[in-house]
Short mmCIF file of C-alpha atoms in Angstrom, two decimals:
data_model
loop_
_atom_site.label_atom_id
_atom_site.label_comp_id
_atom_site.label_asym_id
_atom_site.label_seq_id
_atom_site.Cartn_x
_atom_site.Cartn_y
_atom_site.Cartn_z
CA UNK A 1 23.16 -8.36 42.68
CA UNK A 2 21.37 -5.83 40.45
CA UNK A 3 20.11 -2.65 42.07
CA UNK A 4 16.47 -2.82 43.19
CA UNK A 5 13.88 -1.27 40.91
CA UNK A 6 13.14 2.40 41.62
CA UNK A 7 9.60 2.95 40.38
CA UNK A 8 6.72 5.37 40.78
CA UNK A 9 4.03 3.81 43.01
CA UNK A 10 1.65 3.41 40.06
CA UNK A 11 4.23 1.39 38.11
CA UNK A 12 4.14 -2.09 39.61
CA UNK A 13 3.75 -5.73 38.63
CA UNK A 14 0.29 -6.10 40.14
CA UNK A 15 -1.11 -3.25 38.06
CA UNK A 16 0.63 -4.41 34.89
CA UNK A 17 -0.63 -7.97 35.19
CA UNK A 18 -4.14 -6.83 36.06
CA UNK A 19 -4.30 -4.65 32.97
CA UNK A 20 -2.73 -7.15 30.58
CA UNK A 21 -4.68 -10.19 31.78
CA UNK A 22 -7.91 -8.25 31.32
CA UNK A 23 -7.10 -6.93 27.85
CA UNK A 24 -5.96 -10.36 26.62
CA UNK A 25 -8.89 -12.27 28.11
CA UNK A 26 -11.43 -14.03 25.91
CA UNK A 27 -14.05 -11.55 27.17
CA UNK A 28 -12.45 -8.94 24.89
CA UNK A 29 -12.72 -11.28 21.88
CA UNK A 30 -9.33 -10.40 20.43
CA UNK A 31 -10.04 -6.63 20.32
CA UNK A 32 -11.06 -6.56 16.65
CA UNK A 33 -12.35 -3.18 15.42
CA UNK A 34 -16.01 -3.21 14.49
CA UNK A 35 -16.93 -6.01 16.88
CA UNK A 36 -18.27 -6.32 20.40
CA UNK A 37 -14.62 -6.71 21.35
CA UNK A 38 -13.98 -3.10 20.30
CA UNK A 39 -16.87 -1.82 22.40
CA UNK A 40 -15.65 -3.69 25.46
CA UNK A 41 -12.02 -2.71 24.99
CA UNK A 42 -12.54 1.00 24.40
CA UNK A 43 -15.13 1.30 27.19
CA UNK A 44 -12.80 -0.47 29.62
CA UNK A 45 -9.90 1.81 28.70
CA UNK A 46 -12.04 4.87 29.35
CA UNK A 47 -13.07 3.42 32.73
CA UNK A 48 -9.41 3.21 33.69
CA UNK A 49 -8.70 6.79 32.66
CA UNK A 50 -11.76 8.05 34.55
CA UNK A 51 -10.67 6.17 37.67
CA UNK A 52 -7.24 7.79 37.44
CA UNK A 53 -8.75 11.26 37.04
CA UNK A 54 -7.61 12.08 33.50
CA UNK A 55 -9.59 14.29 31.14
CA UNK A 56 -11.09 13.28 27.79
CA UNK A 57 -8.48 13.87 25.09
CA UNK A 58 -10.51 15.06 22.10
CA UNK A 59 -12.29 18.31 22.93
CA UNK A 60 -14.38 16.78 25.69
CA UNK A 61 -14.66 13.31 24.17
CA UNK A 62 -12.73 10.15 25.00
CA UNK A 63 -13.05 9.01 21.39
CA UNK A 64 -12.04 10.13 17.94
CA UNK A 65 -14.36 8.49 15.44
CA UNK A 66 -12.60 6.77 12.54
CA UNK A 67 -14.81 5.87 9.53
CA UNK A 68 -13.98 2.33 8.49
CA UNK A 69 -14.74 0.00 5.57
CA UNK A 70 -14.86 -3.75 6.15
CA UNK A 71 -14.20 -6.13 3.24
CA UNK A 72 -14.79 -9.84 3.81
CA UNK A 73 -14.25 -12.55 1.21
CA UNK A 74 -17.43 -14.56 0.69
CA UNK A 75 -15.43 -17.46 -0.73
CA UNK A 76 -12.32 -18.01 1.39
CA UNK A 77 -11.35 -20.90 -0.91
CA UNK A 78 -10.96 -18.56 -3.87
CA UNK A 79 -8.18 -19.43 -6.31
CA UNK A 80 -6.21 -17.60 -8.96
CA UNK A 81 -5.82 -19.18 -12.38
CA UNK A 82 -2.57 -18.57 -14.23
CA UNK A 83 -2.39 -19.38 -17.92
CA UNK A 84 1.06 -19.91 -19.42
CA UNK A 85 2.22 -21.78 -22.50
CA UNK A 86 -1.32 -23.01 -23.12
CA UNK A 87 -1.60 -24.59 -19.67
CA UNK A 88 -3.62 -23.49 -16.65
CA UNK A 89 -2.42 -23.64 -13.06
CA UNK A 90 -4.46 -23.01 -9.94
CA UNK A 91 -3.17 -21.10 -6.92
CA UNK A 92 -5.26 -21.56 -3.79
CA UNK A 93 -5.94 -19.00 -1.10
CA UNK A 94 -4.22 -19.55 2.27
CA UNK A 95 -1.89 -22.30 1.01
CA UNK A 96 -0.37 -20.68 -2.12
CA UNK A 97 -1.39 -17.08 -1.62
CA UNK A 98 -3.38 -14.61 0.45
CA UNK A 99 -5.52 -12.19 -1.51
CA UNK A 100 -7.86 -9.25 -0.97
CA UNK A 101 -9.11 -6.10 -2.65
CA UNK A 102 -8.16 -2.71 -1.28
CA UNK A 103 -10.96 -0.90 -3.12
CA UNK A 104 -13.89 -1.84 -0.90
CA UNK A 105 -15.96 -3.22 -3.77
CA UNK A 106 -18.38 -6.16 -3.60
CA UNK A 107 -16.89 -7.75 -6.72
CA UNK A 108 -13.50 -7.47 -8.40
CA UNK A 109 -12.59 -9.31 -11.59
CA UNK A 110 -9.06 -9.87 -12.81
CA UNK A 111 -9.28 -11.23 -16.36
CA UNK A 112 -6.24 -12.46 -18.27
CA UNK A 113 -4.05 -9.81 -16.67
CA UNK A 114 -0.48 -10.00 -18.05
CA UNK A 115 2.06 -10.86 -15.33
CA UNK A 116 5.30 -8.92 -14.90
CA UNK A 117 8.11 -9.58 -12.43
CA UNK A 118 9.35 -6.25 -11.07
CA UNK A 119 12.12 -7.35 -8.73
CA UNK A 120 11.61 -5.43 -5.50
CA UNK A 121 8.98 -3.10 -6.95
CA UNK A 122 10.77 0.01 -5.72
CA UNK A 123 11.22 3.51 -7.07
CA UNK A 124 13.92 4.88 -4.75
CA UNK A 125 15.51 8.10 -6.07
CA UNK A 126 17.94 8.34 -3.14
CA UNK A 127 19.58 5.14 -4.35
CA UNK A 128 19.05 5.78 -8.07
CA UNK A 129 16.83 2.71 -8.26
CA UNK A 130 13.70 2.23 -10.37
CA UNK A 131 12.21 -1.21 -10.84
CA UNK A 132 9.40 0.26 -12.96
CA UNK A 133 11.69 1.89 -15.50
CA UNK A 134 10.76 1.13 -19.09
CA UNK A 135 7.57 -0.77 -18.37
CA UNK A 136 3.89 0.17 -18.36
CA UNK A 137 2.07 -1.92 -15.75
CA UNK A 138 -1.40 -0.45 -16.19
CA UNK A 139 -3.92 -3.27 -15.93
CA UNK A 140 -1.18 -5.82 -15.27
CA UNK A 141 -0.38 -8.15 -12.39
CA UNK A 142 2.98 -7.36 -10.85
CA UNK A 143 4.98 -9.77 -8.72
CA UNK A 144 7.56 -8.29 -6.34
CA UNK A 145 9.91 -9.56 -3.65
CA UNK A 146 9.54 -8.67 0.01
CA UNK A 147 12.25 -6.47 1.59
CA UNK A 148 14.78 -4.57 -0.55
CA UNK A 149 18.06 -5.08 -2.46
CA UNK A 150 20.19 -4.02 0.50
CA UNK A 151 18.89 -6.93 2.55
CA UNK A 152 19.48 -9.38 -0.28
CA UNK A 153 23.07 -8.31 -0.94
CA UNK A 154 24.16 -7.14 2.50
CA UNK A 155 25.85 -4.22 0.72
CA UNK A 156 25.81 -1.29 3.21
CA UNK A 157 25.92 1.17 0.30
CA UNK A 158 22.79 -0.29 -1.31
CA UNK A 159 19.66 1.06 0.34
CA UNK A 160 20.43 0.64 4.08
CA UNK A 161 22.25 -2.66 3.78
CA UNK A 162 20.64 -5.36 5.91
CA UNK A 163 18.38 -2.83 7.62
CA UNK A 164 15.03 -2.67 5.85
CA UNK A 165 13.92 0.62 4.34
CA UNK A 166 10.31 1.59 3.76
CA UNK A 167 10.78 0.39 0.18
CA UNK A 168 10.98 -3.13 1.58
CA UNK A 169 7.57 -3.08 3.25
CA UNK A 170 4.55 -4.71 1.64
CA UNK A 171 2.60 -1.52 2.34
CA UNK A 172 4.94 0.55 0.16
CA UNK A 173 4.89 -2.07 -2.61
CA UNK A 174 1.09 -1.97 -2.72
CA UNK A 175 1.12 1.84 -2.72
CA UNK A 176 3.62 2.06 -5.58
CA UNK A 177 1.87 -0.56 -7.68
CA UNK A 178 -1.40 1.33 -7.26
CA UNK A 179 0.24 4.62 -8.24
CA UNK A 180 1.56 2.94 -11.39
CA UNK A 181 -1.92 1.68 -12.32
CA UNK A 182 -1.38 -2.05 -11.76
CA UNK A 183 -4.45 -4.26 -11.53
CA UNK A 184 -2.84 -6.56 -8.98
CA UNK A 185 0.29 -6.82 -6.87
CA UNK A 186 1.59 -9.97 -5.19
CA UNK A 187 4.48 -9.83 -2.71
CA UNK A 188 6.56 -13.00 -2.54
CA UNK A 189 7.23 -14.25 1.00
CA UNK A 190 10.74 -15.34 0.10
CA UNK A 191 11.73 -16.30 3.65
CA UNK A 192 10.74 -15.72 7.27
CA UNK A 193 13.86 -13.59 7.70
CA UNK A 194 13.17 -11.40 4.68
CA UNK A 195 9.54 -10.79 5.66
CA UNK A 196 10.18 -10.57 9.38
CA UNK A 197 7.64 -13.26 10.20
CA UNK A 198 6.52 -16.72 9.04
CA UNK A 199 3.84 -17.43 6.43
CA UNK A 200 1.37 -18.25 9.22
CA UNK A 201 1.39 -14.57 10.22
CA UNK A 202 0.39 -13.57 6.68
CA UNK A 203 -2.48 -16.07 6.79
CA UNK A 204 -3.68 -15.14 10.27
CA UNK A 205 -3.50 -11.41 9.57
CA UNK A 206 -5.38 -11.82 6.30
CA UNK A 207 -8.14 -14.04 7.68
CA UNK A 208 -11.58 -12.55 8.29
CA UNK A 209 -12.80 -9.05 7.43
CA UNK A 210 -10.04 -6.73 6.22
CA UNK A 211 -10.39 -3.13 7.35
CA UNK A 212 -9.53 0.14 5.68
CA UNK A 213 -10.35 3.83 5.50
CA UNK A 214 -12.96 4.97 2.94
CA UNK A 215 -11.75 6.71 -0.19
CA UNK A 216 -13.41 9.93 0.99
CA UNK A 217 -10.96 9.97 3.91
CA UNK A 218 -7.92 8.44 2.21
CA UNK A 219 -8.10 9.22 -1.53
CA UNK A 220 -4.78 7.61 -2.49
CA UNK A 221 -4.90 5.10 -5.39
CA UNK A 222 -5.77 1.54 -4.32
CA UNK A 223 -5.15 -1.83 -5.86
CA UNK A 224 -8.09 -3.85 -7.17
CA UNK A 225 -6.20 -7.00 -6.09
CA UNK A 226 -3.43 -7.22 -3.50
CA UNK A 227 -1.82 -10.20 -1.88
CA UNK A 228 1.09 -12.46 -1.06
CA UNK A 229 2.57 -15.56 -2.66
CA UNK A 230 4.55 -18.26 -0.90
CA UNK A 231 8.03 -18.88 -2.23
CA UNK A 232 6.99 -22.31 -3.50
CA UNK A 233 3.99 -20.84 -5.30
CA UNK A 234 6.17 -18.20 -6.95
CA UNK A 235 8.68 -20.82 -8.08
CA UNK A 236 5.85 -22.88 -9.57
CA UNK A 237 4.29 -19.89 -11.31
CA UNK A 238 7.62 -18.85 -12.83
CA UNK A 239 8.33 -22.43 -13.90
CA UNK A 240 4.94 -22.51 -15.64
CA UNK A 241 6.21 -19.59 -17.72
CA UNK A 242 9.55 -21.29 -18.37
CA UNK A 243 11.52 -19.09 -15.97
CA UNK A 244 13.81 -19.78 -13.01
CA UNK A 245 12.56 -17.87 -9.96
CA UNK A 246 15.73 -18.42 -7.93
CA UNK A 247 17.91 -16.99 -10.69
CA UNK A 248 15.67 -13.97 -11.22
CA UNK A 249 15.55 -13.34 -7.48
CA UNK A 250 19.33 -12.97 -7.46
CA UNK A 251 19.30 -10.74 -10.54
CA UNK A 252 16.67 -8.48 -8.97
CA UNK A 253 19.11 -7.33 -6.29
CA UNK A 254 21.67 -6.14 -8.86
CA UNK A 255 21.83 -2.73 -10.49
CA UNK A 256 20.63 -2.80 -14.05
CA UNK A 257 17.85 -5.30 -13.40
CA UNK A 258 15.00 -4.84 -15.83
CA UNK A 259 11.36 -5.92 -15.47
CA UNK A 260 10.62 -9.40 -16.80
CA UNK A 261 7.28 -10.11 -18.54
CA UNK A 262 6.29 -13.71 -17.78
CA UNK A 263 4.28 -14.47 -20.92
CA UNK A 264 1.56 -15.56 -18.53
CA UNK A 265 -1.78 -14.12 -17.46
CA UNK A 266 -3.73 -14.16 -14.20
CA UNK A 267 -7.47 -14.43 -13.68
CA UNK A 268 -9.33 -14.11 -10.41
CA UNK A 269 -12.74 -13.12 -9.09
CA UNK A 270 -13.21 -11.78 -5.58
CA UNK A 271 -16.72 -11.59 -4.17
CA UNK A 272 -16.91 -9.60 -0.97
CA UNK A 273 -19.27 -8.55 1.77
CA UNK A 274 -18.79 -4.82 2.27
CA UNK A 275 -19.63 -3.17 5.57
CA UNK A 276 -19.18 0.30 6.99
CA UNK A 277 -18.83 1.26 10.62
CA UNK A 278 -17.20 3.77 12.91
CA UNK A 279 -14.20 2.63 14.88
CA UNK A 280 -12.66 4.67 17.68
CA UNK A 281 -9.30 6.04 18.66
CA UNK A 282 -9.14 6.41 22.45
CA UNK A 283 -7.64 9.64 23.82
CA UNK A 284 -7.09 10.77 27.41
CA UNK A 285 -5.19 13.78 28.65
CA UNK A 286 -3.40 15.42 31.53
CA UNK A 287 -3.80 19.10 30.71
CA UNK A 288 -0.73 21.31 30.84
CA UNK A 289 -0.57 24.15 33.34
CA UNK A 290 1.33 26.85 31.45
CA UNK A 291 1.51 25.54 27.86
CA UNK A 292 -1.66 23.46 27.48
CA UNK A 293 -1.59 23.94 23.70
CA UNK A 294 1.69 21.98 23.43
CA UNK A 295 1.54 18.21 23.76
CA UNK A 296 3.69 15.20 24.45
CA UNK A 297 1.96 12.10 23.06
CA UNK A 298 2.26 8.53 24.29
CA UNK A 299 0.98 5.97 21.77
CA UNK A 300 -0.01 2.28 21.98
CA UNK A 301 -2.59 0.68 19.68
CA UNK A 302 -5.52 -1.12 21.32
CA UNK A 303 -6.65 -3.30 18.41
CA UNK A 304 -5.72 -6.87 17.53
CA UNK A 305 -6.93 -9.65 15.21
CA UNK A 306 -10.18 -10.75 16.85
CA UNK A 307 -11.39 -14.33 16.45
CA UNK A 308 -11.22 -17.05 13.79
CA UNK A 309 -14.37 -19.20 14.15
CA UNK A 310 -13.09 -21.61 11.49
CA UNK A 311 -10.05 -22.45 13.56
CA UNK A 312 -9.83 -25.65 15.58
CA UNK A 313 -9.01 -25.21 19.24
CA UNK A 314 -8.55 -21.76 20.74
CA UNK A 315 -10.10 -19.21 18.37
CA UNK A 316 -9.33 -15.92 20.14
CA UNK A 317 -6.25 -13.88 19.20
CA UNK A 318 -5.71 -12.40 22.65
CA UNK A 319 -2.73 -10.21 21.78
CA UNK A 320 -1.32 -10.28 25.31
CA UNK A 321 2.08 -9.10 24.11
CA UNK A 322 0.80 -7.39 20.94
CA UNK A 323 -0.27 -4.98 22.26
CA UNK A 324 -1.58 -5.72 25.73
CA UNK A 325 1.89 -4.96 27.06
CA UNK A 326 2.05 -1.54 25.42
CA UNK A 327 -1.43 -0.59 26.60
CA UNK A 328 -0.56 -1.69 30.13
CA UNK A 329 2.58 0.44 30.07
CA UNK A 330 0.63 3.51 28.97
CA UNK A 331 -2.03 2.97 31.64
CA UNK A 332 0.63 2.89 34.35
CA UNK A 333 2.31 6.02 32.97
CA UNK A 334 -1.06 7.80 32.77
CA UNK A 335 -1.77 6.88 36.39
CA UNK A 336 1.64 8.19 37.44
CA UNK A 337 1.10 11.51 35.63
CA UNK A 338 -2.39 11.83 37.12
CA UNK A 339 -1.00 11.50 40.65
CA UNK A 340 1.79 14.05 40.35
CA UNK A 341 1.46 16.79 43.00
CA UNK A 342 1.66 19.48 40.30
CA UNK A 343 0.55 19.12 36.67
CA UNK A 344 3.11 19.26 33.86
CA UNK A 345 3.62 22.51 32.00
CA UNK A 346 2.68 20.91 28.69
CA UNK A 347 -0.29 18.65 28.05
CA UNK A 348 0.30 14.91 27.94
CA UNK A 349 -1.95 12.98 25.56
CA UNK A 350 -2.43 9.22 25.88
CA UNK A 351 -3.33 8.03 22.40
CA UNK A 352 -4.58 4.49 21.83
CA UNK A 353 -5.33 4.18 18.11
CA UNK A 354 -7.48 1.65 16.33
CA UNK A 355 -6.67 -0.18 13.08
CA UNK A 356 -2.93 -0.53 13.64
CA UNK A 357 -3.11 -4.16 12.56
CA UNK A 358 -4.85 -3.02 9.35
CA UNK A 359 -2.00 -0.76 8.27
CA UNK A 360 -1.56 1.95 10.94
CA UNK A 361 -4.86 3.51 9.90
CA UNK A 362 -6.06 4.92 13.23
CA UNK A 363 -2.89 6.94 13.65
CA UNK A 364 -2.98 7.91 9.99
CA UNK A 365 -6.43 9.35 10.60
CA UNK A 366 -5.29 11.18 13.74
CA UNK A 367 -2.30 12.75 11.98
CA UNK A 368 -4.68 14.03 9.28
CA UNK A 369 -7.08 15.36 11.94
CA UNK A 370 -4.95 15.98 15.04
CA UNK A 371 -6.29 17.17 18.38
CA UNK A 372 -3.10 19.15 18.90
CA UNK A 373 -1.63 20.81 15.80
CA UNK A 374 1.39 18.84 14.65
CA UNK A 375 3.64 21.89 14.97
CA UNK A 376 2.57 22.04 18.62
CA UNK A 377 3.24 18.34 19.16
CA UNK A 378 6.57 17.99 20.94
CA UNK A 379 7.09 14.27 20.34
CA UNK A 380 5.38 10.92 19.98
CA UNK A 381 6.60 8.18 22.33
CA UNK A 382 5.28 4.84 21.12
CA UNK A 383 5.35 1.30 22.48
CA UNK A 384 4.25 -1.90 20.80
CA UNK A 385 4.64 -5.54 21.87
CA UNK A 386 7.09 -5.43 24.77
CA UNK A 387 8.77 -8.76 25.59
CA UNK A 388 8.10 -9.87 29.20
CA UNK A 389 11.51 -11.52 29.63
CA UNK A 390 13.07 -9.79 32.63
CA UNK A 391 15.45 -6.93 33.25
CA UNK A 392 18.06 -5.92 30.69
CA UNK A 393 21.18 -3.81 30.56
CA UNK A 394 19.63 -1.87 27.69
CA UNK A 395 16.45 -0.42 26.23
CA UNK A 396 16.01 -0.88 22.50
CA UNK A 397 15.26 2.03 20.19
CA UNK A 398 13.75 0.78 16.95
CA UNK A 399 15.31 2.55 13.98
CA UNK A 400 18.01 4.07 16.16
CA UNK A 401 19.73 7.15 14.73
CA UNK A 402 16.76 9.42 14.03
CA UNK A 403 16.34 12.17 16.65
CA UNK A 404 17.42 13.83 19.87
CA UNK A 405 14.76 11.83 21.70
CA UNK A 406 17.41 9.13 21.79
CA UNK A 407 19.85 11.45 23.61
CA UNK A 408 17.19 12.31 26.17
CA UNK A 409 16.31 8.65 26.71
CA UNK A 410 19.98 7.73 27.04
CA UNK A 411 20.35 10.34 29.77
CA UNK A 412 17.30 8.95 31.60
CA UNK A 413 18.71 5.44 31.39
CA UNK A 414 21.95 6.52 33.07
CA UNK A 415 20.06 6.72 36.37
CA UNK A 416 19.14 3.05 35.86
CA UNK A 417 22.72 2.17 34.92
CA UNK A 418 21.50 1.19 31.46
CA UNK A 419 22.07 2.22 27.85
CA UNK A 420 20.07 2.46 24.64
CA UNK A 421 20.71 -0.05 21.88
CA UNK A 422 19.63 -0.58 18.28
CA UNK A 423 17.33 -3.44 17.41
CA UNK A 424 19.09 -6.70 16.64
CA UNK A 425 16.95 -7.46 13.55
CA UNK A 426 16.83 -4.22 11.50
CA UNK A 427 16.03 -6.33 8.44
CA UNK A 428 12.52 -6.82 9.85
CA UNK A 429 11.62 -3.15 9.34
CA UNK A 430 9.93 -2.65 12.70
CA UNK A 431 10.34 1.13 12.38
CA UNK A 432 7.69 1.10 9.65
CA UNK A 433 5.33 -1.29 11.43
CA UNK A 434 3.90 0.78 14.28
CA UNK A 435 1.88 3.96 14.73
CA UNK A 436 4.77 6.33 15.50
CA UNK A 437 5.69 6.06 11.80
CA UNK A 438 2.75 8.23 10.75
CA UNK A 439 3.91 10.96 13.14
CA UNK A 440 7.45 10.67 11.79
CA UNK A 441 6.27 11.01 8.19
CA UNK A 442 4.45 14.19 9.24
CA UNK A 443 7.64 15.59 10.78
CA UNK A 444 6.87 15.04 14.47
CA UNK A 445 9.89 13.55 16.29
CA UNK A 446 8.72 10.03 17.05
CA UNK A 447 10.35 7.12 18.81
CA UNK A 448 9.42 3.46 19.15
CA UNK A 449 11.22 1.93 22.12
CA UNK A 450 11.09 -1.60 23.48
CA UNK A 451 12.59 -3.76 26.17
CA UNK A 452 16.24 -4.55 25.65
CA UNK A 453 17.54 -8.02 24.87
CA UNK A 454 20.85 -7.91 26.77
CA UNK A 455 19.32 -9.59 29.79
CA UNK A 456 20.75 -9.48 33.29
CA UNK A 457 20.08 -13.20 33.37
CA UNK A 458 21.46 -14.85 30.25
CA UNK A 459 22.76 -11.88 28.29
CA UNK A 460 22.00 -11.07 24.66
CA UNK A 461 21.85 -14.72 23.61
CA UNK A 462 18.93 -15.38 25.96
CA UNK A 463 17.15 -12.20 24.91
CA UNK A 464 17.49 -12.92 21.19
CA UNK A 465 16.30 -16.48 21.70
CA UNK A 466 13.21 -15.31 23.59
CA UNK A 467 12.37 -12.71 20.94
CA UNK A 468 12.80 -15.22 18.11
CA UNK A 469 10.65 -17.76 19.93
CA UNK A 470 7.83 -15.23 20.29
CA UNK A 471 7.92 -14.31 16.60
CA UNK A 472 8.00 -17.94 15.50
CA UNK A 473 5.34 -19.35 17.83
CA UNK A 474 3.09 -16.66 19.29
CA UNK A 475 3.14 -13.45 17.22
CA UNK A 476 -0.25 -12.99 15.51
CA UNK A 477 -1.50 -16.39 16.69
CA UNK A 478 -3.96 -17.46 19.41
CA UNK A 479 -0.89 -18.46 21.43
CA UNK A 480 -0.19 -14.81 22.32
CA UNK A 481 -1.80 -15.24 25.74
CA UNK A 482 -1.19 -13.75 29.17
CA UNK A 483 1.03 -15.78 31.49
CA UNK A 484 0.86 -14.99 35.23
CA UNK A 485 4.43 -16.28 35.54
CA UNK A 486 5.87 -13.63 33.25
CA UNK A 487 8.90 -11.77 34.57
CA UNK A 488 7.75 -8.19 34.00
CA UNK A 489 10.54 -6.43 35.92
CA UNK A 490 12.16 -5.33 32.66
CA UNK A 491 8.92 -3.86 31.34
CA UNK A 492 8.42 -2.01 34.64
CA UNK A 493 11.92 -0.54 34.42
CA UNK A 494 11.24 0.51 30.82
CA UNK A 495 7.92 2.04 31.88
CA UNK A 496 9.69 4.13 34.50
CA UNK A 497 12.22 5.29 31.92
CA UNK A 498 9.51 6.27 29.43
CA UNK A 499 7.60 8.04 32.21
CA UNK A 500 10.68 10.06 33.16
CA UNK A 501 11.37 10.88 29.52
CA UNK A 502 7.82 12.18 29.13
CA UNK A 503 8.20 14.23 32.29
CA UNK A 504 11.33 15.91 30.97
CA UNK A 505 9.54 16.83 27.77
CA UNK A 506 6.35 17.96 29.49
CA UNK A 507 8.07 19.99 32.21
CA UNK A 508 10.44 21.95 30.00
CA UNK A 509 10.53 24.07 26.89
CA UNK A 510 12.73 21.65 24.96
CA UNK A 511 11.83 20.79 21.36
CA UNK A 512 13.73 17.63 20.38
CA UNK A 513 15.07 17.78 16.84
CA UNK A 514 15.52 15.23 14.11
CA UNK A 515 19.17 14.46 13.46
CA UNK A 516 20.50 16.29 10.37
CA UNK A 517 20.65 13.11 8.27
CA UNK A 518 17.19 11.83 9.23
CA UNK A 519 14.84 11.58 6.23
CA UNK A 520 12.06 13.03 8.40
CA UNK A 521 13.86 16.28 9.28
CA UNK A 522 12.86 18.14 6.12
CA UNK A 523 9.15 17.92 6.94
CA UNK A 524 9.41 19.90 10.18
CA UNK A 525 12.81 21.58 9.92
CA UNK A 526 14.32 22.99 13.08
CA UNK A 527 12.20 24.44 15.87
CA UNK A 528 13.58 26.98 18.34
#
């Protein structure tokens, strides 16, 4: 028999289920920024913090205002025309591709833009890799593969082998194409495994208004046209130009690959409804007693995908797991900190950012305009989409091998007779898909932890099967709903561990360091 759970009084199944069932209910309309769902969600979160007795986290305010641009396609049936060898082919939105503009303009025209295949679209000096070498893509449409060459080859010496690097993420590929002056960039969804999710997730995430930060806040170059292609659409497009997509895909993972012009051109017109509004990061705080200017941050995004009125059946994306579970964990931890007999020495900030689903934009904004200076921020402890599948022998650290936070967590887990483990699907690039990543890029030691998959009941096979089932059937769909029959004991045990980790950081003078070989160490260096 496993040992009984040893939990703080505020960390319990009743509280967790009350929080999650509320956040995932249809009343919150899928928690889409810029909607009534945002107003209800953020107001409800503040109510909880007030009830617990926390303080506002942003200089007397519960909210940090995040200026936001909304871009909504007026014609969701838009198509791209590709001309090759004197013939025209039509690629339809949602079935062949998903497309948007990142420039926040009411109209964008792509006219006879030459198409170039750039392999993985990466400029990675650490691996002496440059897919843009010898080609000028200004004004052109570039097609790139999702993930990176290490995933394709499995070679541990190429990039990070099967583990995705940031160069494999669609976000990086858009950023690089924009820096190089491309008019359009399409990422090929080569497989569910390579992308980390099925095509339906691309469609659901790209449906409805797409949100971004205004150029005045985020002045980085932006693509006029950005999107995805299905594998079948890419094969057809390449065949139109007389090329073999499958063969070029294999070549793209080999050193020496050179860009391939397709002798084809793309045309497309996007007409958009542009809106501007202010979204809100939610911040609550337990103020430190002796070092109130130093902060330990807990992070869980509040936003999700909203509603799809064109959808048959259930139209609300409730996001019970993503990220109702993470929010519920943070609320329980906040309640536990608020009821400690003596306050922590350092401040503890509970940060619930907006616009995570739109590209980690709420946390990006916070890192640019932090409440606590980043050099006074001890660590960021993030949670996102915890699987409610029961207790496990382990707790998963996404992107394991980065910082001393892992050593501290491992020590906490000893009291639970558990260990830390690496994620079982590093090829999915989860380290780059949640808000802690913006803190890491800024040099703040940041960790994304999740429930382990080596279950007490069923072992790793059962845990992997449950995680795969969620990704295939519920992730970013209206099926991500609260279930009162969930076994949340594992999440509760993880919550206790994260609470104890935060206590150790907040009640000591320790400054966790990046490991010497972490790519994020150089930004902060070593603190005393």
